Amino acid sequence: MVGTLIKTQSPTGFFIGIIKDFIIDYDDETMTIGVTWNDCDETTETFNEYEYDYETCIYHFYDNGRWWRIDQNYYKFKRVLEGK
């Protein structure tokens, strides 16, 4: 869902963003989201259930009063984006 909060911590700092748009590719099972971060940077992030690179940052999304790791809750994140 547009407006969902997302957070991550990178080597350069802690960032919270808001999802401004998204595309779900049902054939490849990937989600591509556009995010505006608290430092006013805008990025595109892509998530795939079967691919997780441990050298990248860990992302969380906010739902029902708590933060959830995207890599461990891929289908929950997908349902949140779909508004279900």
mmCIF file of N, CA, C and O in Angstrom:
data_model
loop_
_atom_site.group_PDB
_atom_site.id
_atom_site.type_symbol
_atom_site.label_atom_id
_atom_site.label_comp_id
_atom_site.label_asym_id
_atom_site.label_seq_id
_atom_site.Cartn_x
_atom_site.Cartn_y
_atom_site.Cartn_z
ATOM 1 N N MET A 1 0.837 -1.160 0.000
ATOM 2 C CA MET A 1 0.000 0.000 0.000
ATOM 3 C C MET A 1 0.893 1.238 0.000
ATOM 4 O O MET A 1 1.848 1.321 0.767
ATOM 5 N N VAL A 2 0.591 2.153 -0.846
ATOM 6 C CA VAL A 2 1.312 3.414 -0.869
ATOM 7 C C VAL A 2 1.153 4.068 0.500
ATOM 8 O O VAL A 2 0.071 4.064 1.084
ATOM 9 N N GLY A 3 2.247 4.591 1.043
ATOM 10 C CA GLY A 3 2.223 5.210 2.361
ATOM 11 C C GLY A 3 2.760 4.330 3.472
ATOM 12 O O GLY A 3 2.933 4.789 4.593
ATOM 13 N N THR A 4 3.048 3.061 3.178
ATOM 14 C CA THR A 4 3.623 2.154 4.176
ATOM 15 C C THR A 4 5.032 2.624 4.535
ATOM 16 O O THR A 4 5.800 3.028 3.669
ATOM 17 N N LEU A 5 5.361 2.575 5.809
ATOM 18 C CA LEU A 5 6.694 2.959 6.261
ATOM 19 C C LEU A 5 7.669 1.802 6.064
ATOM 20 O O LEU A 5 7.309 0.633 6.205
ATOM 21 N N ILE A 6 8.912 2.149 5.764
ATOM 22 C CA ILE A 6 9.982 1.168 5.591
ATOM 23 C C ILE A 6 11.225 1.751 6.261
ATOM 24 O O ILE A 6 11.387 2.968 6.327
ATOM 25 N N LYS A 7 12.071 0.886 6.818
ATOM 26 C CA LYS A 7 13.295 1.382 7.445
ATOM 27 C C LYS A 7 14.452 0.449 7.121
ATOM 28 O O LYS A 7 14.257 -0.727 6.799
ATOM 29 N N THR A 8 15.647 0.991 7.231
ATOM 30 C CA THR A 8 16.865 0.212 7.041
ATOM 31 C C THR A 8 18.018 0.934 7.723
ATOM 32 O O THR A 8 17.936 2.131 8.014
ATOM 33 N N GLN A 9 19.072 0.197 7.969
ATOM 34 C CA GLN A 9 20.286 0.805 8.505
ATOM 35 C C GLN A 9 21.423 0.413 7.587
ATOM 36 O O GLN A 9 21.682 -0.769 7.355
ATOM 37 N N SER A 10 22.094 1.411 7.061
ATOM 38 C CA SER A 10 23.214 1.180 6.167
ATOM 39 C C SER A 10 24.492 1.638 6.865
ATOM 40 O O SER A 10 24.424 2.218 7.946
ATOM 41 N N PRO A 11 25.628 1.427 6.243
ATOM 42 C CA PRO A 11 26.875 1.903 6.856
ATOM 43 C C PRO A 11 26.907 3.429 7.039
ATOM 44 O O PRO A 11 27.644 3.933 7.865
ATOM 45 N N THR A 12 26.063 4.141 6.287
ATOM 46 C CA THR A 12 26.057 5.604 6.388
ATOM 47 C C THR A 12 24.995 6.147 7.328
ATOM 48 O O THR A 12 24.897 7.345 7.513
ATOM 49 N N GLY A 13 24.158 5.274 7.909
ATOM 50 C CA GLY A 13 23.173 5.755 8.868
ATOM 51 C C GLY A 13 21.880 4.968 8.871
ATOM 52 O O GLY A 13 21.719 3.982 8.153
ATOM 53 N N PHE A 14 20.949 5.446 9.698
ATOM 54 C CA PHE A 14 19.632 4.839 9.858
ATOM 55 C C PHE A 14 18.644 5.654 9.039
ATOM 56 O O PHE A 14 18.628 6.881 9.120
ATOM 57 N N PHE A 15 17.798 4.971 8.258
ATOM 58 C CA PHE A 15 16.870 5.673 7.371
ATOM 59 C C PHE A 15 15.463 5.119 7.508
ATOM 60 O O PHE A 15 15.267 3.915 7.603
ATOM 61 N N ILE A 16 14.494 6.027 7.514
ATOM 62 C CA ILE A 16 13.082 5.675 7.473
ATOM 63 C C ILE A 16 12.505 6.311 6.219
ATOM 64 O O ILE A 16 12.806 7.475 5.905
ATOM 65 N N GLY A 17 11.702 5.540 5.505
ATOM 66 C CA GLY A 17 11.118 6.052 4.278
ATOM 67 C C GLY A 17 9.639 5.737 4.185
ATOM 68 O O GLY A 17 9.088 4.993 4.992
ATOM 69 N N ILE A 18 9.028 6.293 3.164
ATOM 70 C CA ILE A 18 7.620 6.051 2.894
ATOM 71 C C ILE A 18 7.512 5.542 1.453
ATOM 72 O O ILE A 18 8.159 6.070 0.551
ATOM 73 N N ILE A 19 6.733 4.487 1.281
ATOM 74 C CA ILE A 19 6.571 3.900 -0.047
ATOM 75 C C ILE A 19 5.654 4.793 -0.866
ATOM 76 O O ILE A 19 4.535 5.092 -0.452
ATOM 77 N N LYS A 20 6.147 5.237 -2.023
ATOM 78 C CA LYS A 20 5.357 6.144 -2.867
ATOM 79 C C LYS A 20 4.713 5.433 -4.043
ATOM 80 O O LYS A 20 3.730 5.924 -4.591
ATOM 81 N N ASP A 21 5.270 4.305 -4.465
ATOM 82 C CA ASP A 21 4.665 3.497 -5.528
ATOM 83 C C ASP A 21 5.296 2.108 -5.506
ATOM 84 O O ASP A 21 6.315 1.889 -4.858
ATOM 85 N N PHE A 22 4.660 1.172 -6.184
ATOM 86 C CA PHE A 22 5.209 -0.184 -6.220
ATOM 87 C C PHE A 22 4.689 -0.922 -7.443
ATOM 88 O O PHE A 22 3.654 -0.585 -8.005
ATOM 89 N N ILE A 23 5.453 -1.932 -7.844
ATOM 90 C CA ILE A 23 5.071 -2.834 -8.929
ATOM 91 C C ILE A 23 5.326 -4.250 -8.430
ATOM 92 O O ILE A 23 6.419 -4.550 -7.942
ATOM 93 N N ILE A 24 4.327 -5.116 -8.546
ATOM 94 C CA ILE A 24 4.493 -6.516 -8.182
ATOM 95 C C ILE A 24 4.488 -7.322 -9.470
ATOM 96 O O ILE A 24 3.538 -7.259 -10.242
ATOM 97 N N ASP A 25 5.567 -8.054 -9.707
ATOM 98 C CA ASP A 25 5.665 -8.928 -10.880
ATOM 99 C C ASP A 25 5.295 -10.335 -10.416
ATOM 100 O O ASP A 25 6.083 -11.002 -9.749
ATOM 101 N N TYR A 26 4.099 -10.756 -10.754
ATOM 102 C CA TYR A 26 3.592 -12.050 -10.285
ATOM 103 C C TYR A 26 4.270 -13.228 -10.986
ATOM 104 O O TYR A 26 4.298 -14.327 -10.445
ATOM 105 N N ASP A 27 4.839 -12.999 -12.167
ATOM 106 C CA ASP A 27 5.534 -14.076 -12.873
ATOM 107 C C ASP A 27 6.885 -14.373 -12.237
ATOM 108 O O ASP A 27 7.259 -15.528 -12.062
ATOM 109 N N ASP A 28 7.628 -13.333 -11.901
ATOM 110 C CA ASP A 28 8.963 -13.501 -11.318
ATOM 111 C C ASP A 28 8.955 -13.472 -9.794
ATOM 112 O O ASP A 28 9.996 -13.671 -9.173
ATOM 113 N N GLU A 29 7.787 -13.179 -9.188
ATOM 114 C CA GLU A 29 7.684 -13.054 -7.734
ATOM 115 C C GLU A 29 8.670 -12.020 -7.193
ATOM 116 O O GLU A 29 9.393 -12.266 -6.219
ATOM 117 N N THR A 30 8.692 -10.849 -7.821
ATOM 118 C CA THR A 30 9.499 -9.743 -7.325
ATOM 119 C C THR A 30 8.602 -8.546 -7.057
ATOM 120 O O THR A 30 7.548 -8.390 -7.663
ATOM 121 N N MET A 31 9.029 -7.718 -6.120
ATOM 122 C CA MET A 31 8.348 -6.473 -5.812
ATOM 123 C C MET A 31 9.354 -5.347 -5.943
ATOM 124 O O MET A 31 10.438 -5.411 -5.357
ATOM 125 N N THR A 32 9.001 -4.339 -6.704
ATOM 126 C CA THR A 32 9.841 -3.173 -6.860
ATOM 127 C C THR A 32 9.084 -1.996 -6.267
ATOM 128 O O THR A 32 7.940 -1.732 -6.647
ATOM 129 N N ILE A 33 9.718 -1.309 -5.320
ATOM 130 C CA ILE A 33 9.043 -0.207 -4.645
ATOM 131 C C ILE A 33 9.847 1.077 -4.806
ATOM 132 O O ILE A 33 11.074 1.065 -4.819
ATOM 133 N N GLY A 34 9.141 2.166 -4.940
ATOM 134 C CA GLY A 34 9.746 3.493 -4.938
ATOM 135 C C GLY A 34 9.624 4.054 -3.537
ATOM 136 O O GLY A 34 8.546 4.033 -2.946
ATOM 137 N N VAL A 35 10.731 4.557 -2.991
ATOM 138 C CA VAL A 35 10.756 5.030 -1.606
ATOM 139 C C VAL A 35 11.324 6.445 -1.545
ATOM 140 O O VAL A 35 12.308 6.753 -2.207
ATOM 141 N N THR A 36 10.682 7.283 -0.744
ATOM 142 C CA THR A 36 11.245 8.583 -0.392
ATOM 143 C C THR A 36 11.728 8.473 1.048
ATOM 144 O O THR A 36 10.947 8.178 1.951
ATOM 145 N N TRP A 37 13.041 8.675 1.243
ATOM 146 C CA TRP A 37 13.672 8.491 2.554
ATOM 147 C C TRP A 37 13.699 9.788 3.347
ATOM 148 O O TRP A 37 13.518 10.872 2.797
ATOM 149 N N ASN A 38 13.974 9.698 4.652
ATOM 150 C CA ASN A 38 13.982 10.858 5.527
ATOM 151 C C ASN A 38 15.071 11.875 5.174
ATOM 152 O O ASN A 38 15.003 13.017 5.606
ATOM 153 N N ASP A 39 16.066 11.490 4.380
ATOM 154 C CA ASP A 39 17.080 12.451 3.939
ATOM 155 C C ASP A 39 16.711 13.057 2.579
ATOM 156 O O ASP A 39 17.540 13.670 1.918
ATOM 157 N N CYS A 40 15.446 12.857 2.158
ATOM 158 C CA CYS A 40 14.872 13.368 0.901
ATOM 159 C C CYS A 40 15.406 12.661 -0.342
ATOM 160 O O CYS A 40 15.152 13.095 -1.461
ATOM 161 N N ASP A 41 16.159 11.591 -0.161
ATOM 162 C CA ASP A 41 16.623 10.784 -1.283
ATOM 163 C C ASP A 41 15.469 9.906 -1.759
ATOM 164 O O ASP A 41 14.666 9.444 -0.957
ATOM 165 N N GLU A 42 15.390 9.679 -3.058
ATOM 166 C CA GLU A 42 14.386 8.783 -3.614
ATOM 167 C C GLU A 42 15.100 7.625 -4.288
ATOM 168 O O GLU A 42 16.003 7.834 -5.088
ATOM 169 N N THR A 43 14.702 6.399 -3.925
ATOM 170 C CA THR A 43 15.343 5.220 -4.483
ATOM 171 C C THR A 43 14.295 4.206 -4.918
ATOM 172 O O THR A 43 13.128 4.312 -4.559
ATOM 173 N N THR A 44 14.755 3.238 -5.671
ATOM 174 C CA THR A 44 13.930 2.097 -6.057
ATOM 175 C C THR A 44 14.573 0.860 -5.453
ATOM 176 O O THR A 44 15.766 0.621 -5.642
ATOM 177 N N GLU A 45 13.799 0.087 -4.711
ATOM 178 C CA GLU A 45 14.288 -1.127 -4.064
ATOM 179 C C GLU A 45 13.518 -2.318 -4.624
ATOM 180 O O GLU A 45 12.318 -2.223 -4.857
ATOM 181 N N THR A 46 14.212 -3.424 -4.856
ATOM 182 C CA THR A 46 13.574 -4.624 -5.392
ATOM 183 C C THR A 46 13.766 -5.775 -4.408
ATOM 184 O O THR A 46 14.865 -5.991 -3.907
ATOM 185 N N PHE A 47 12.680 -6.500 -4.166
ATOM 186 C CA PHE A 47 12.700 -7.623 -3.230
ATOM 187 C C PHE A 47 12.220 -8.884 -3.935
ATOM 188 O O PHE A 47 11.307 -8.841 -4.748
ATOM 189 N N ASN A 48 12.855 -9.989 -3.598
ATOM 190 C CA ASN A 48 12.532 -11.283 -4.175
ATOM 191 C C ASN A 48 12.576 -12.299 -3.039
ATOM 192 O O ASN A 48 13.526 -12.325 -2.269
ATOM 193 N N GLU A 49 11.565 -13.135 -2.953
ATOM 194 C CA GLU A 49 11.504 -14.093 -1.851
ATOM 195 C C GLU A 49 12.686 -15.059 -1.850
ATOM 196 O O GLU A 49 13.168 -15.473 -0.805
ATOM 197 N N TYR A 50 13.165 -15.427 -3.002
ATOM 198 C CA TYR A 50 14.178 -16.483 -3.105
ATOM 199 C C TYR A 50 15.594 -15.968 -3.101
ATOM 200 O O TYR A 50 16.521 -16.741 -3.133
ATOM 201 N N GLU A 51 15.781 -14.692 -3.060
ATOM 202 C CA GLU A 51 17.124 -14.136 -3.185
ATOM 203 C C GLU A 51 17.358 -13.152 -2.061
ATOM 204 O O GLU A 51 16.660 -12.157 -1.931
ATOM 205 N N TYR A 52 18.316 -13.441 -1.227
ATOM 206 C CA TYR A 52 18.649 -12.523 -0.148
ATOM 207 C C TYR A 52 20.163 -12.420 -0.061
ATOM 208 O O TYR A 52 20.860 -13.401 0.119
ATOM 209 N N ASP A 53 20.660 -11.217 -0.197
ATOM 210 C CA ASP A 53 22.091 -10.959 -0.173
ATOM 211 C C ASP A 53 22.464 -10.445 1.212
ATOM 212 O O ASP A 53 22.062 -9.358 1.610
ATOM 213 N N TYR A 54 23.217 -11.214 1.967
ATOM 214 C CA TYR A 54 23.548 -10.845 3.336
ATOM 215 C C TYR A 54 24.524 -9.691 3.432
ATOM 216 O O TYR A 54 24.785 -9.189 4.509
ATOM 217 N N GLU A 55 25.064 -9.255 2.317
ATOM 218 C CA GLU A 55 25.960 -8.108 2.348
ATOM 219 C C GLU A 55 25.206 -6.796 2.159
ATOM 220 O O GLU A 55 25.790 -5.734 2.220
ATOM 221 N N THR A 56 23.906 -6.869 1.913
ATOM 222 C CA THR A 56 23.118 -5.660 1.767
ATOM 223 C C THR A 56 22.428 -5.339 3.085
ATOM 224 O O THR A 56 22.459 -6.115 4.032
ATOM 225 N N CYS A 57 21.766 -4.222 3.117
ATOM 226 C CA CYS A 57 21.059 -3.794 4.318
ATOM 227 C C CYS A 57 19.806 -4.639 4.538
ATOM 228 O O CYS A 57 19.208 -5.136 3.595
ATOM 229 N N ILE A 58 19.410 -4.755 5.778
ATOM 230 C CA ILE A 58 18.174 -5.452 6.129
ATOM 231 C C ILE A 58 17.061 -4.410 6.169
ATOM 232 O O ILE A 58 17.193 -3.363 6.805
ATOM 233 N N TYR A 59 15.968 -4.715 5.488
ATOM 234 C CA TYR A 59 14.830 -3.798 5.425
ATOM 235 C C TYR A 59 13.689 -4.320 6.285
ATOM 236 O O TYR A 59 13.481 -5.526 6.392
ATOM 237 N N HIS A 60 12.960 -3.384 6.873
ATOM 238 C CA HIS A 60 11.774 -3.684 7.681
ATOM 239 C C HIS A 60 10.615 -2.848 7.154
ATOM 240 O O HIS A 60 10.825 -1.753 6.628
ATOM 241 N N PHE A 61 9.389 -3.341 7.303
ATOM 242 C CA PHE A 61 8.209 -2.538 7.009
ATOM 243 C C PHE A 61 7.335 -2.484 8.253
ATOM 244 O O PHE A 61 7.422 -3.341 9.133
ATOM 245 N N TYR A 62 6.502 -1.455 8.344
ATOM 246 C CA TYR A 62 5.679 -1.232 9.525
ATOM 247 C C TYR A 62 4.244 -1.652 9.237
ATOM 248 O O TYR A 62 3.652 -1.248 8.244
ATOM 249 N N ASP A 63 3.690 -2.496 10.119
ATOM 250 C CA ASP A 63 2.308 -2.941 9.970
ATOM 251 C C ASP A 63 1.766 -3.370 11.332
ATOM 252 O O ASP A 63 2.465 -4.057 12.084
ATOM 253 N N ASN A 64 0.557 -2.957 11.639
ATOM 254 C CA ASN A 64 -0.131 -3.331 12.885
ATOM 255 C C ASN A 64 0.709 -3.070 14.140
ATOM 256 O O ASN A 64 0.803 -3.911 15.026
ATOM 257 N N GLY A 65 1.349 -1.922 14.193
ATOM 258 C CA GLY A 65 2.052 -1.523 15.405
ATOM 259 C C GLY A 65 3.420 -2.109 15.629
ATOM 260 O O GLY A 65 3.977 -1.963 16.708
ATOM 261 N N ARG A 66 3.977 -2.777 14.619
ATOM 262 C CA ARG A 66 5.338 -3.314 14.803
ATOM 263 C C ARG A 66 6.089 -3.359 13.478
ATOM 264 O O ARG A 66 5.502 -3.264 12.410
ATOM 265 N N TRP A 67 7.395 -3.502 13.580
ATOM 266 C CA TRP A 67 8.268 -3.597 12.412
ATOM 267 C C TRP A 67 8.503 -5.069 12.080
ATOM 268 O O TRP A 67 8.747 -5.869 12.978
ATOM 269 N N TRP A 68 8.447 -5.402 10.796
ATOM 270 C CA TRP A 68 8.636 -6.771 10.302
ATOM 271 C C TRP A 68 9.793 -6.775 9.309
ATOM 272 O O TRP A 68 9.884 -5.901 8.451
ATOM 273 N N ARG A 69 10.666 -7.774 9.405
ATOM 274 C CA ARG A 69 11.748 -7.915 8.417
ATOM 275 C C ARG A 69 11.162 -8.399 7.097
ATOM 276 O O ARG A 69 10.421 -9.393 7.065
ATOM 277 N N ILE A 70 11.508 -7.724 6.026
ATOM 278 C CA ILE A 70 10.964 -8.086 4.712
ATOM 279 C C ILE A 70 11.461 -9.452 4.277
ATOM 280 O O ILE A 70 10.689 -10.267 3.759
ATOM 281 N N ASP A 71 12.734 -9.763 4.504
ATOM 282 C CA ASP A 71 13.273 -11.043 4.040
ATOM 283 C C ASP A 71 12.627 -12.227 4.763
ATOM 284 O O ASP A 71 12.538 -13.312 4.217
ATOM 285 N N GLN A 72 12.152 -12.033 5.977
ATOM 286 C CA GLN A 72 11.522 -13.114 6.730
ATOM 287 C C GLN A 72 9.999 -13.115 6.614
ATOM 288 O O GLN A 72 9.353 -14.071 7.029
ATOM 289 N N ASN A 73 9.433 -12.055 6.054
ATOM 290 C CA ASN A 73 7.974 -11.905 5.953
ATOM 291 C C ASN A 73 7.595 -11.398 4.563
ATOM 292 O O ASN A 73 6.785 -10.481 4.425
ATOM 293 N N TYR A 74 8.169 -11.998 3.546
ATOM 294 C CA TYR A 74 7.979 -11.552 2.163
ATOM 295 C C TYR A 74 6.506 -11.511 1.770
ATOM 296 O O TYR A 74 6.012 -10.513 1.242
ATOM 297 N N TYR A 75 5.772 -12.596 2.035
ATOM 298 C CA TYR A 75 4.370 -12.647 1.601
ATOM 299 C C TYR A 75 3.476 -11.735 2.435
ATOM 300 O O TYR A 75 2.490 -11.200 1.938
ATOM 301 N N LYS A 76 3.810 -11.513 3.690
ATOM 302 C CA LYS A 76 3.074 -10.539 4.501
ATOM 303 C C LYS A 76 3.283 -9.140 3.916
ATOM 304 O O LYS A 76 2.334 -8.361 3.795
ATOM 305 N N PHE A 77 4.509 -8.819 3.546
ATOM 306 C CA PHE A 77 4.810 -7.524 2.932
ATOM 307 C C PHE A 77 4.039 -7.373 1.619
ATOM 308 O O PHE A 77 3.474 -6.312 1.340
ATOM 309 N N LYS A 78 3.983 -8.437 0.846
ATOM 310 C CA LYS A 78 3.239 -8.415 -0.416
ATOM 311 C C LYS A 78 1.758 -8.125 -0.164
ATOM 312 O O LYS A 78 1.146 -7.315 -0.856
ATOM 313 N N ARG A 79 1.169 -8.765 0.857
ATOM 314 C CA ARG A 79 -0.244 -8.524 1.192
ATOM 315 C C ARG A 79 -0.475 -7.085 1.645
ATOM 316 O O ARG A 79 -1.483 -6.470 1.328
ATOM 317 N N VAL A 80 0.481 -6.537 2.408
ATOM 318 C CA VAL A 80 0.367 -5.141 2.849
ATOM 319 C C VAL A 80 0.388 -4.217 1.640
ATOM 320 O O VAL A 80 -0.423 -3.289 1.539
ATOM 321 N N LEU A 81 1.298 -4.461 0.705
ATOM 322 C CA LEU A 81 1.356 -3.626 -0.496
ATOM 323 C C LEU A 81 0.060 -3.724 -1.306
ATOM 324 O O LEU A 81 -0.418 -2.721 -1.843
ATOM 325 N N GLU A 82 -0.504 -4.907 -1.367
ATOM 326 C CA GLU A 82 -1.744 -5.119 -2.126
ATOM 327 C C GLU A 82 -2.972 -4.564 -1.392
ATOM 328 O O GLU A 82 -4.054 -4.507 -1.960
ATOM 329 N N GLY A 83 -2.797 -4.177 -0.123
ATOM 330 C CA GLY A 83 -3.899 -3.633 0.650
ATOM 331 C C GLY A 83 -4.838 -4.674 1.193
ATOM 332 O O GLY A 83 -6.008 -4.401 1.486
ATOM 333 N N LYS A 84 -4.367 -5.899 1.346
ATOM 334 C CA LYS A 84 -5.208 -7.006 1.838
ATOM 335 C C LYS A 84 -5.035 -7.191 3.327
ATOM 336 O O LYS A 84 -4.073 -6.886 3.914
#
